Coordinates of C-alpha atoms in Angstrom, one line a residue:
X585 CA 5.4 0.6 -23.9
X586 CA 3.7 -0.1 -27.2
X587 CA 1.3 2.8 -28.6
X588 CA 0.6 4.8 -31.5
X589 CA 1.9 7.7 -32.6
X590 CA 1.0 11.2 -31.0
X591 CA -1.5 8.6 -28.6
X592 CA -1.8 10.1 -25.1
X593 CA -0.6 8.0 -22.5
X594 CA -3.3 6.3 -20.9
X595 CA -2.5 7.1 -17.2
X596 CA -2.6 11.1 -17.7
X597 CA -4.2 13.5 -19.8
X598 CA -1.2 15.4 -18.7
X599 CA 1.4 13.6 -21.1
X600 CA 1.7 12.0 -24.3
X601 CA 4.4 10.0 -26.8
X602 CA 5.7 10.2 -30.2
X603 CA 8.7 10.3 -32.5
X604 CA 8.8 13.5 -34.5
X605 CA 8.1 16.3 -32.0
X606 CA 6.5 17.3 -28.9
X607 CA 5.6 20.5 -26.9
X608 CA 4.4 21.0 -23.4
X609 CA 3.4 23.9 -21.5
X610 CA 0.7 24.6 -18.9
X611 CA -2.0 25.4 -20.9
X612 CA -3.7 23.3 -23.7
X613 CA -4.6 25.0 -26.3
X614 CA -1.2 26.8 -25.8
X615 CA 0.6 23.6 -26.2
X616 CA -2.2 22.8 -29.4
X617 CA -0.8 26.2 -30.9
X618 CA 2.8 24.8 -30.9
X619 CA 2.3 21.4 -31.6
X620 CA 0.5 23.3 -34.7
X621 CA 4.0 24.9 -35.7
X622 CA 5.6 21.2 -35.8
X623 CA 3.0 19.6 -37.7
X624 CA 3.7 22.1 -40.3
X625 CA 7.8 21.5 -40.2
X626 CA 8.2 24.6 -38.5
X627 CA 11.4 24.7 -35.8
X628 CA 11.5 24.1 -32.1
X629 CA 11.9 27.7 -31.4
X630 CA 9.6 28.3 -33.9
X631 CA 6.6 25.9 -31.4
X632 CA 7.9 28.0 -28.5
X633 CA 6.9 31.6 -30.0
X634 CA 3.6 30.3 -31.0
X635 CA 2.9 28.8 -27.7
X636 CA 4.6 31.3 -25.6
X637 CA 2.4 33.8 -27.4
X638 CA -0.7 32.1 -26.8
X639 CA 0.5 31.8 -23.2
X640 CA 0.6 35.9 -22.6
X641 CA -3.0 35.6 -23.6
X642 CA -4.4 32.3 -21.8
X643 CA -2.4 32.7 -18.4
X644 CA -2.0 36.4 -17.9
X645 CA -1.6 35.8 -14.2
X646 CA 1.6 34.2 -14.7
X647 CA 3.0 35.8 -18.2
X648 CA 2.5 38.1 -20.3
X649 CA 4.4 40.9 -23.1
X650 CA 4.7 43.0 -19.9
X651 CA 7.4 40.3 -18.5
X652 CA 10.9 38.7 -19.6
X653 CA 12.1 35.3 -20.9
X654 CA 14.9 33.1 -20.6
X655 CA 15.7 30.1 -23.0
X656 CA 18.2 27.2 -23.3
X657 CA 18.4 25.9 -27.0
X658 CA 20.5 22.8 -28.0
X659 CA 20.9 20.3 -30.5
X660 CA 22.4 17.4 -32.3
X661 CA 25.1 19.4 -33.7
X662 CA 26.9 20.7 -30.8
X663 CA 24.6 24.0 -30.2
X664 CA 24.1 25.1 -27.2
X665 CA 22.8 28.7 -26.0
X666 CA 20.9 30.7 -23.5
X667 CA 19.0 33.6 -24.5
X668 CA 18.7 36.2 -21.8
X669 CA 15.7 38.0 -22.3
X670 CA 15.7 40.4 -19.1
X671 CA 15.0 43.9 -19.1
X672 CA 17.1 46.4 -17.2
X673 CA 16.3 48.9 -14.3
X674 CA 15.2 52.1 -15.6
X675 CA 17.7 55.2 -16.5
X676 CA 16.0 57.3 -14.2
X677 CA 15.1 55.5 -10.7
X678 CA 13.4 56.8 -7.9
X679 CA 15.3 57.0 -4.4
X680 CA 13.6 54.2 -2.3
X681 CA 14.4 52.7 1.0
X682 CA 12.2 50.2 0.5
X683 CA 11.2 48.5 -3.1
X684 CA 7.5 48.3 -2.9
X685 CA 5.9 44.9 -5.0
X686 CA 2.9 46.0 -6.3
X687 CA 2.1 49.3 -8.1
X688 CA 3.8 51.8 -10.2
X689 CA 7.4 51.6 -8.0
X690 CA 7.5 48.1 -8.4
X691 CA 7.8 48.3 -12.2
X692 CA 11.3 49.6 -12.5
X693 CA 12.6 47.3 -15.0
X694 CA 11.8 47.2 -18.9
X695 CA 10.5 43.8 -20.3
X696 CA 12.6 41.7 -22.3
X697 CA 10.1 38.9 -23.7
X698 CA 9.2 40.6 -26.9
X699 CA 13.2 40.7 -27.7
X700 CA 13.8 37.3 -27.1
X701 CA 11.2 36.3 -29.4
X702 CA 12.5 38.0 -31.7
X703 CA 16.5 36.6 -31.0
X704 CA 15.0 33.5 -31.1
X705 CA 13.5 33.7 -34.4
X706 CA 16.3 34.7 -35.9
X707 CA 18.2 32.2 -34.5
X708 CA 16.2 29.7 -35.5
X709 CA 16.4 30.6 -39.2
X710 CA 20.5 31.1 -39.0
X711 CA 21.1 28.0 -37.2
X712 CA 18.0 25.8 -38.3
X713 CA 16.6 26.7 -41.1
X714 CA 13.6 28.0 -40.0
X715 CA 11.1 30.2 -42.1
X716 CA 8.0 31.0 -39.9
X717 CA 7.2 34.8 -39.3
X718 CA 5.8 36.6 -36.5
X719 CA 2.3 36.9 -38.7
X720 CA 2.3 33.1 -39.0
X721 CA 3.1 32.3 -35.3
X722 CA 1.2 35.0 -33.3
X723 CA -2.1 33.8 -35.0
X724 CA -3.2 31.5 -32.5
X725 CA -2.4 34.2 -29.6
X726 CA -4.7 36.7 -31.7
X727 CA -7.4 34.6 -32.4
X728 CA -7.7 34.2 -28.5
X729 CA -7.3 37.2 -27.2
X730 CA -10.1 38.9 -29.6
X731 CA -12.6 36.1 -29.6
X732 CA -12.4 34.9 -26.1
X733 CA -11.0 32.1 -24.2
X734 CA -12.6 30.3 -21.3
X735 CA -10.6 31.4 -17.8
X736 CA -8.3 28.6 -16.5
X737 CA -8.8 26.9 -12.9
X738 CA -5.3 28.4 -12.3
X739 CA -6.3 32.1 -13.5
X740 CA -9.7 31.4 -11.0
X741 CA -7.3 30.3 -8.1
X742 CA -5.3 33.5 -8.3
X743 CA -7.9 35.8 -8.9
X744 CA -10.0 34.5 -5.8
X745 CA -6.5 34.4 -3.9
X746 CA -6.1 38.1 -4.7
X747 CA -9.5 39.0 -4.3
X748 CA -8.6 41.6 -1.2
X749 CA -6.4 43.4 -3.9
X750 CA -7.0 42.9 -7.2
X751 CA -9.6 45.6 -6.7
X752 CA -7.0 48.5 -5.7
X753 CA -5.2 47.5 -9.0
X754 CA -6.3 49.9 -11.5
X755 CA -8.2 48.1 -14.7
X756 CA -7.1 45.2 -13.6
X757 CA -10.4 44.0 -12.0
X758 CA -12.5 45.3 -15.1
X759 CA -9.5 43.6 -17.8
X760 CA -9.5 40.3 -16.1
X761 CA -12.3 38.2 -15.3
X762 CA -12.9 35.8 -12.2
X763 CA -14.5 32.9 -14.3
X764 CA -16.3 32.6 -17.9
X765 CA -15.1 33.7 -21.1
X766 CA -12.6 36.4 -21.1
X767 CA -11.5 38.7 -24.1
X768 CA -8.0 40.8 -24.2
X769 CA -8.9 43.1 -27.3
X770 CA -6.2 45.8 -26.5
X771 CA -3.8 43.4 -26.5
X772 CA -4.7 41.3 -29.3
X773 CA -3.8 44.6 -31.5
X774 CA -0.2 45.1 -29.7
X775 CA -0.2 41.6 -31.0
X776 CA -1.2 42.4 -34.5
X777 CA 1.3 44.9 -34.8
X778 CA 4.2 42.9 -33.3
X779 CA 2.9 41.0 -36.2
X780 CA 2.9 43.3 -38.9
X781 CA 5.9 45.3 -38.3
X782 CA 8.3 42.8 -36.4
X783 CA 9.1 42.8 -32.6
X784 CA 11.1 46.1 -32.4
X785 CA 7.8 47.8 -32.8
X786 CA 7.1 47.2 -29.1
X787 CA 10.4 49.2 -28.1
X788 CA 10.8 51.6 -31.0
X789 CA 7.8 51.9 -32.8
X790 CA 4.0 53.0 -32.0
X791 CA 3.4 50.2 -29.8
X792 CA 6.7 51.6 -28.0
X793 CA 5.0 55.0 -27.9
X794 CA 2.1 53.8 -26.1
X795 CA 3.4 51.5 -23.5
X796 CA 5.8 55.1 -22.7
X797 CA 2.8 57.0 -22.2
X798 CA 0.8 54.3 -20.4
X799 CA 3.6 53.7 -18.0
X800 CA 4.5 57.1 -17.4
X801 CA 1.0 57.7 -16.8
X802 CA 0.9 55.3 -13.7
X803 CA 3.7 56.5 -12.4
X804 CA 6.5 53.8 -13.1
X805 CA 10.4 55.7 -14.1
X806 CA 10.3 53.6 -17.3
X807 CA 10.7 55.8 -20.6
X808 CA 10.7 55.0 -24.1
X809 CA 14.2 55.3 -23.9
X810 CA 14.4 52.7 -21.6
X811 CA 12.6 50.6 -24.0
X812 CA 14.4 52.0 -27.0
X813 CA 17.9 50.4 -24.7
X814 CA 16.5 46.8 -24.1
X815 CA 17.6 44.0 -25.8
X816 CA 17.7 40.1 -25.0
X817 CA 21.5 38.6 -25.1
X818 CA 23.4 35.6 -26.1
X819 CA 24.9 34.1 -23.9
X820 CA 26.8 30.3 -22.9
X821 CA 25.0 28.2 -20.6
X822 CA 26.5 27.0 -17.4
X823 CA 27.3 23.2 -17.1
X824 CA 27.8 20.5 -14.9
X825 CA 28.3 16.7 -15.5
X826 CA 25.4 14.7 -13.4
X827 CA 25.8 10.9 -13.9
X828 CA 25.9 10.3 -17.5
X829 CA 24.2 13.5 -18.9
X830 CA 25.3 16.9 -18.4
X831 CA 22.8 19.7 -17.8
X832 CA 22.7 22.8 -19.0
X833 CA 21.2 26.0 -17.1
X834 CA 21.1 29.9 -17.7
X835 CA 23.9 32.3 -16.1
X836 CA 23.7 35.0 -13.8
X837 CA 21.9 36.7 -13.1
X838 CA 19.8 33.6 -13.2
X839 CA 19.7 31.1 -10.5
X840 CA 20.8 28.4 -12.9
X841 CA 23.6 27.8 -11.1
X842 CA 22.1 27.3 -7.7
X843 CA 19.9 24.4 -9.4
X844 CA 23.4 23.1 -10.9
X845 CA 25.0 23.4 -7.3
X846 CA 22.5 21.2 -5.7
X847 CA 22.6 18.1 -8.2
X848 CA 26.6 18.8 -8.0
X849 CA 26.3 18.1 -4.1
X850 CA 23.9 15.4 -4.4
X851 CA 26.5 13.9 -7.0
X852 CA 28.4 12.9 -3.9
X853 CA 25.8 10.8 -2.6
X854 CA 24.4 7.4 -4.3
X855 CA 21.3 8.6 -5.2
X856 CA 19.9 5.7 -7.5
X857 CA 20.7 3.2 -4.5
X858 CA 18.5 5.8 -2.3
X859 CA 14.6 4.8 -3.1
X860 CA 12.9 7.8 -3.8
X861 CA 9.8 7.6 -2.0
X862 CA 11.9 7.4 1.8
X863 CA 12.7 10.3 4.0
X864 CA 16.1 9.7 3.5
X865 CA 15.9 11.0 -0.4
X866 CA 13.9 13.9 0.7
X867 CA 16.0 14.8 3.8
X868 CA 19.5 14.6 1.5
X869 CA 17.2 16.6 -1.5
X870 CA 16.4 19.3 1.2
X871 CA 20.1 19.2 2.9
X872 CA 22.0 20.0 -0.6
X873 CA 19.6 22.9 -1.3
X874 CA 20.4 24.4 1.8
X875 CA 24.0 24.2 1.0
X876 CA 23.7 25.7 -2.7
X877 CA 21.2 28.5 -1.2
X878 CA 23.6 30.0 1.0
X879 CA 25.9 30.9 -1.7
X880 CA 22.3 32.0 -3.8
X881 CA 23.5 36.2 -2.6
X882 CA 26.2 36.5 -4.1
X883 CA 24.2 35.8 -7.8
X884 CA 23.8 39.2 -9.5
X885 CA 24.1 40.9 -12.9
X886 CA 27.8 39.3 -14.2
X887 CA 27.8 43.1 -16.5
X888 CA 28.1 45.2 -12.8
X889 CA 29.9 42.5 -10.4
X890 CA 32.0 39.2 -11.1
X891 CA 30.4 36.2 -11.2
X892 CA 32.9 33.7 -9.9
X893 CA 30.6 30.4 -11.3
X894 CA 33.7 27.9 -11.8
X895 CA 34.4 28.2 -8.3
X896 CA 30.6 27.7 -7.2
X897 CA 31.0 24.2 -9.4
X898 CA 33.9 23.5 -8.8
X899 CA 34.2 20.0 -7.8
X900 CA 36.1 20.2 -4.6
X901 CA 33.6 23.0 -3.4
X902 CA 30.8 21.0 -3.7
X903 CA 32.5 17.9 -2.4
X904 CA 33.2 19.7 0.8
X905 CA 29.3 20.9 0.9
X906 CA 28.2 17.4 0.2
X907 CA 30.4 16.8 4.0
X908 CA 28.4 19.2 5.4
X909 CA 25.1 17.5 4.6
X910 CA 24.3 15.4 8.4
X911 CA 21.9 12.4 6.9
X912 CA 20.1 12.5 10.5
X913 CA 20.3 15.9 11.0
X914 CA 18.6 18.7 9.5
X915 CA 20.4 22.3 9.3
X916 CA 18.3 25.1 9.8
X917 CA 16.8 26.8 6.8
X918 CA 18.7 30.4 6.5
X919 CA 17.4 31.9 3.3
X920 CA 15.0 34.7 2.8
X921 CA 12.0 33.6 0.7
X922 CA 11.3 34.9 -2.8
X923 CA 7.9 35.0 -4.3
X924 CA 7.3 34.5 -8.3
X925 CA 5.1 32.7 -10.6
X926 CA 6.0 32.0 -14.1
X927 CA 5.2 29.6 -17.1
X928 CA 7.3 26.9 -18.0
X929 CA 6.9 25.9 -22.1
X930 CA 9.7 23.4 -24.1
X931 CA 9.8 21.9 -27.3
X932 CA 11.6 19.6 -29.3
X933 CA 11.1 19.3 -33.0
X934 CA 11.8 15.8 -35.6
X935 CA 15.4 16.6 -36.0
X936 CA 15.9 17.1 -31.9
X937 CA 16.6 20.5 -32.0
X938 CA 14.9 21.8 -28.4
X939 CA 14.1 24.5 -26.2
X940 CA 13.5 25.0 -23.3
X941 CA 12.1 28.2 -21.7
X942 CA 10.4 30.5 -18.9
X943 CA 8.6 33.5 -19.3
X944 CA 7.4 35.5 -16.1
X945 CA 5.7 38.6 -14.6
X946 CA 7.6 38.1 -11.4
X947 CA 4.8 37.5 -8.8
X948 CA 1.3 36.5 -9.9
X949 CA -0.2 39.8 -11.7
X950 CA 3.1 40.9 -12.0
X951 CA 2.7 44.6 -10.6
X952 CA -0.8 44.7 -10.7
X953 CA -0.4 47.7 -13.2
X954 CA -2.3 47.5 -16.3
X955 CA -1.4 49.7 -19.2
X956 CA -5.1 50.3 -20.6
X957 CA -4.0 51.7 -23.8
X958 CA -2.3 48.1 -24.2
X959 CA -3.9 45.6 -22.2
X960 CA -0.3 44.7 -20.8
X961 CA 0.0 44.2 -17.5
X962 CA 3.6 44.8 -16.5
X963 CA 6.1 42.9 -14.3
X964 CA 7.4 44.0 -11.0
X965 CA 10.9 42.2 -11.3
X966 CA 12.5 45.3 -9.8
X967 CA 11.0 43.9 -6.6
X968 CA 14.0 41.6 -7.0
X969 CA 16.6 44.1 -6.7
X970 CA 17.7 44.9 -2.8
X971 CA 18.1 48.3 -1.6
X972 CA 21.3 47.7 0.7
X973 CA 24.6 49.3 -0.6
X974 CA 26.7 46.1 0.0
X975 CA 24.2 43.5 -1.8
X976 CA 25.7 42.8 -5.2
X977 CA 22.0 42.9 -6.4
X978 CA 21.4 46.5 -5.3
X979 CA 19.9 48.3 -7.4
X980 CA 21.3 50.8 -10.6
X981 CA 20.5 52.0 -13.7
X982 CA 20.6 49.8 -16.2
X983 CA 21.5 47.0 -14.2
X984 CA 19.5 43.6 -14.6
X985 CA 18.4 41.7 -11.3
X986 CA 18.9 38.3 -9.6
X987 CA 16.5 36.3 -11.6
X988 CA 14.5 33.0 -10.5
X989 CA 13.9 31.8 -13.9
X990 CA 16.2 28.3 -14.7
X991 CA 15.1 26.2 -17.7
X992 CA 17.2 23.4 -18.2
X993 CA 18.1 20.9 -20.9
X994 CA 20.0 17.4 -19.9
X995 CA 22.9 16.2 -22.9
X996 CA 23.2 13.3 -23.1
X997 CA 26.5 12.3 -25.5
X998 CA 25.9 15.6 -26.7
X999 CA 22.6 16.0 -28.2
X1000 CA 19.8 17.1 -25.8
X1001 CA 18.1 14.0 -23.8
X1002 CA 15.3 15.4 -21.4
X1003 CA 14.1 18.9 -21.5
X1004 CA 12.6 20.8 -17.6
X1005 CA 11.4 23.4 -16.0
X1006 CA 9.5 24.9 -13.6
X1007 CA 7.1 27.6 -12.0
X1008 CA 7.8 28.8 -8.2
X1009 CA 10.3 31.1 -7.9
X1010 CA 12.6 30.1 -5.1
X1011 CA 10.5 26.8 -5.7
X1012 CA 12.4 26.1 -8.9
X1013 CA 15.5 24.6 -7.9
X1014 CA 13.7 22.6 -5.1
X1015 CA 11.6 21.2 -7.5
X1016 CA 13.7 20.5 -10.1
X1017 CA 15.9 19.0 -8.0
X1018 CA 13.8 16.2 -7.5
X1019 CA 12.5 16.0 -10.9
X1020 CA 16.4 15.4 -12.0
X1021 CA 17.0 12.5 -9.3
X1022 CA 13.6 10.9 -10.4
X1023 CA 14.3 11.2 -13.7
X1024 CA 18.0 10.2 -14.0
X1025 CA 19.1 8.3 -10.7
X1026 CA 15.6 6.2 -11.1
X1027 CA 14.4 6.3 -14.6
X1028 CA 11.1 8.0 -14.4
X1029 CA 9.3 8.7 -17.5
X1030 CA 7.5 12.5 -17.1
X1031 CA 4.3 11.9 -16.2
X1032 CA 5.5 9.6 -13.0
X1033 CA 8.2 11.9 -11.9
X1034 CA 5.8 15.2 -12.4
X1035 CA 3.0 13.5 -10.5
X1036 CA 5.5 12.3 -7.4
X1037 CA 5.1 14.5 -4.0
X1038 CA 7.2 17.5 -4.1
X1039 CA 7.9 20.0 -1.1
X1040 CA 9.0 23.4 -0.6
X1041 CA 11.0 24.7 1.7
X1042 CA 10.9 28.4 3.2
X1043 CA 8.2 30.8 3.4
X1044 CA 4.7 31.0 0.8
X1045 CA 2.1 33.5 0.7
X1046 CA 0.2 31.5 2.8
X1047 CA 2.5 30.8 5.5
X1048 CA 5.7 33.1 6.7
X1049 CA 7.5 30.5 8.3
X1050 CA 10.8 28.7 7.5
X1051 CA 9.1 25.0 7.3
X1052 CA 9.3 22.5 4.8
X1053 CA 6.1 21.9 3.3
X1054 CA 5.5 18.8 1.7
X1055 CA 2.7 16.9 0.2
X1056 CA 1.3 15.1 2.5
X1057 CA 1.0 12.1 -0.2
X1058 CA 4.5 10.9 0.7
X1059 CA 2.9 9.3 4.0
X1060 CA 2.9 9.7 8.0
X1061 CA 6.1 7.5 7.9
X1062 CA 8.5 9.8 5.8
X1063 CA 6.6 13.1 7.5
X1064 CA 7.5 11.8 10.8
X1065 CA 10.6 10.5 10.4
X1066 CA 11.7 13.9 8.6
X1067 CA 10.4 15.5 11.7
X1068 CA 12.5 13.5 14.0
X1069 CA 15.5 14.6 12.1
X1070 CA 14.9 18.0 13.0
X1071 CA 12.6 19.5 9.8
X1072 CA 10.3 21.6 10.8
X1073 CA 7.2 19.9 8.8
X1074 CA 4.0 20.8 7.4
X1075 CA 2.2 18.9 5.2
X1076 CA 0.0 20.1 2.6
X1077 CA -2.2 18.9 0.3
X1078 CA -1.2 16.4 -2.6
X1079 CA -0.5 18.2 -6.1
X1080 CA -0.7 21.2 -4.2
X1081 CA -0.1 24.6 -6.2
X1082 CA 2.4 25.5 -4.1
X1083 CA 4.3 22.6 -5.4
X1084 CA 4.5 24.6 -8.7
X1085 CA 4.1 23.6 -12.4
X1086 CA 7.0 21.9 -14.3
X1087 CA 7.1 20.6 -17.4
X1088 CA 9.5 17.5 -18.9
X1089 CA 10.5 16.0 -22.7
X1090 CA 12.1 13.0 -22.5
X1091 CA 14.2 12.0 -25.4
X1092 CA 14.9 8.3 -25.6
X1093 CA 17.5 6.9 -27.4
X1094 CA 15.6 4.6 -28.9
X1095 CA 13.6 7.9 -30.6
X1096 CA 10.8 7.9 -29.0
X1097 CA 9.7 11.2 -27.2
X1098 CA 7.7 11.3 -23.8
X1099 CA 6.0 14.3 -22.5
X1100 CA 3.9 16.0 -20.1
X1101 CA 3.0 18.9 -18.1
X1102 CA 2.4 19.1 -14.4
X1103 CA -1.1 17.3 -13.4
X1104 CA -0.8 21.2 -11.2
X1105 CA -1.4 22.8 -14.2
X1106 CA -4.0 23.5 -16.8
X1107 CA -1.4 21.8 -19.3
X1108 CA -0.4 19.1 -21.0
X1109 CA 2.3 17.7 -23.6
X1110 CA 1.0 16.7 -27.7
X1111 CA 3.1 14.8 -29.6
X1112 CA 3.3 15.3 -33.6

């Protein structure tokens, strides 16, 4: 395609093209704040804290400094890392039979997002040369959060979705408006500080102080010491080969494996000879994430229970679950469904160096417990955790829990080649899933393989039963036959939200860089 530079692409507000840098995220002016970074010569990871940043303010429903992080970096020169940037169940927990998902007993893990801003940052000036500073990249988030922003049609969905609760969620209500302009003044001065004196501040300093009190105050375990003990890691990212690029995803207690698992299965089938708008490509997409789901319980924190992931990708393994896979038939769906709604954000800079990362409250409004002293509203990840003795994601002190968030960054011959993610919880690996066939087996560029129909499979808010909702854009022909092999369908609207929100960076070889954010989402890619 012939266009100029940083020139959107003219079928999609959503996506755009260029050759020295792009960003993408689900928010525009988020995307704007790190394409702002780039334009200046700042780093990859460098884009990603400004617009991460801006994201805590702009989509609070979904993120926020009351949440966690994960992020795959890689680049040209054989770098290749996952920062881990979960926080850890409390010291002190409560006994519960039953972990409740909103309120103060939901938020029984620390947050880790702050921290792995901060690893980041310093990775990015030991490994890249980088030389921004929190002052210079948390400028744009500021300016929002104490002038104003408009509300997004996302944060307008979720607030009318929750509008039988949001009420009962202290501050919340009054913090967080349904439509107009909304201001996040509190917050914008945790941000200042993060700002002046560096990211520790939120778990050592005043602002660590604060968020103690605040959280105390509602009635959550956490205590500054808690805080004091959180730190994001460094850590290798799991692998697997997948035609001629090899993608990379977080470890445990991350999911990334299960999203490795089914493109491992589905490497046993001919995918590019399978068109990818026939049941046949979504009954085989929805057969090999059945398979890689039921191994999905045994994922837990890798520092309290072995994490056996060479044998979960081991070729032979997934051979034999490929054998499993009845192209007529469909198995019945076993798994138990897990809510969560999360922002997906990636970058790549003019040298390649990219990133690719999630950052998350857990479920929409995280816990629905606002820290008024703050403005954060915290995360209720420790809904993750189980409460049965024999899980290997019961919960302990300390301990970290099964975690939806997979970012994901395809090599190919060794420098990083398409950059994806996505928002949805157990929706993630579904939908990447078929982002990755679309993209590699068929040769979609973003904004085609973002705007394709999408289904989920298991449970919603919406709807408690084990169906595979799909959008009904795919057509009668590919509903019915799916239902004649046994699926129990449901279609739902096209670009539905409960398709999620991904993101994709394509890098061609020829070095031009295509981008775009999900035509779901408030978002959009800019090139530099």
């Amino acid at each position: 395609m012939a266009t100029n530079e940083n020139t959107l692409l003219p079928q999609s507000t959503h996506a755009a093209r260029s050759r020295h840098g792009m960003v993408t995220t689900p928010h525009r002016a988020a995307s704007e704040a790190g394409a702002k970074v780039l334009r200046r010569g700042g780093t990859a990871i460098e884009a990603m804290i400004a617009a991460g940043a801006a994201l805590t303010v702009l989509y609070p429903h979904f993120c926020g400094l009351g949440g966690d992080a994960i992020w795959i970096v890689a680049d040209s020169q054989g770098r290749r890392d996952a920062i881990m940037g979960i926080g850890q169940a409390a010291e002190a927990l409560p006994k519960l039979d039953v972990i409740p998902t909103r309120g103060p007993l939901s938020t029984l893990t620390t947050a880790a997002l702050v921290d792995s801003w901060g690893k980041a940052l310093d990775y990015s000036r030991t490994h890249w040369g980088g030389s921004e500073s929190f002052a210079s990249l948390l400028g744009d988030a500021i300016e929002f959060a104490a002038g104003g922003f408009p509300v997004s049609q996302s944060q307008a969905h979720w607030h009318a979705f929750r509008k039988d609760e949001i009420d009962g969620w202290p501050g919340v209500s009054r913090f967080f408006v349904k439509e107009g302009v909304q201001h996040q003044r509190q917050l914008a001065a945790v941000l200042e500080e993060i700002a002046l004196h560096g990211y520790r501040t939120f778990y050592e300093g005043d602002v660590a102080d604060r968020i103690a009190s605040g959280l105390e105050a509602a009635g959550s375990p956490i205590r500054k010491r808690d805080l004091e003990k959180t730190f994001a890691t460094l850590a290798a990212p799991l692998s697997l080969a997948y035609r001629d690029v090899e993608l990379l995803a977080p470890p445990p207690p991350s999911q990334g494996v299960t999203t490795l698992s089914i493109m491992g299965i589905l490497s046993n089938f001919a995918m590019q000879d399978i068109a990818p708008d026939t049941s046949q490509f979504y009954h085989l997409c929805a057969e090999a994430i059945k398979q890689a789901f039921l191994e999905r319980g045994g994922i837990a924190d890798p520092a309290f229970i072995e994490q056996d992931c060479a044998a979960w990708l081991g070729q032979d393994f997934l051979a034999t679950k490929a054998r499993k896979i009845d192209r007529n038939v469909a198995l019945p769906w076993p798994a138990p469904f897990r809510n969560g709604d999360t922002v997906f954000l990636a970058a790549t800079d003019a040298q390649g160096r990219s990133a690719s990362v999630l950052q998350s409250t857990y479920y929409d409004w995280g816990s629905g417990v606002l820290l008024e002293n703050t403005g954060i509203l915290w995360q209720n990840r420790g809904a993750a955790f189980s409460t049965d003795p024999k899980s290997p994601n019961v919960i302990a002190p300390g301990k970290r829990p099964f975690y939806t968030l997979n970012p994901g960054i395809a090599l190919r011959d060794g420098k990083p080649a398409i950059l994806y993610g996505t928002q949805g919880a157990d929706g993630q690996p579904q939908t990447l899933t078929l982002l990755l066939s679309r993209l590699i087996d068929h040769g979609f560029d973003p904004v085609s393989a973002l705007s394709a129909p999408r289904f989920l499979l298991g449970r919603t808010f919406s709807d408690s039963r084990d169906n595979l909702k799909i959008e009904q854009s795919v057509g009668s022909d590919v509903i019915d036959t799916l239902s004649s092999y046994g699926h129990s369908v449901v279609a739902i609207p096209e670009l539905s939200a409960l398709a999620g929100q991904a993101g994709v960076i394509k890098i061609g070889e020829d070095g031009w860089i295509d981008g775009a954010h999900d035509p779901r989402s408030d978002g959009c890619a800019v090139g530099v």
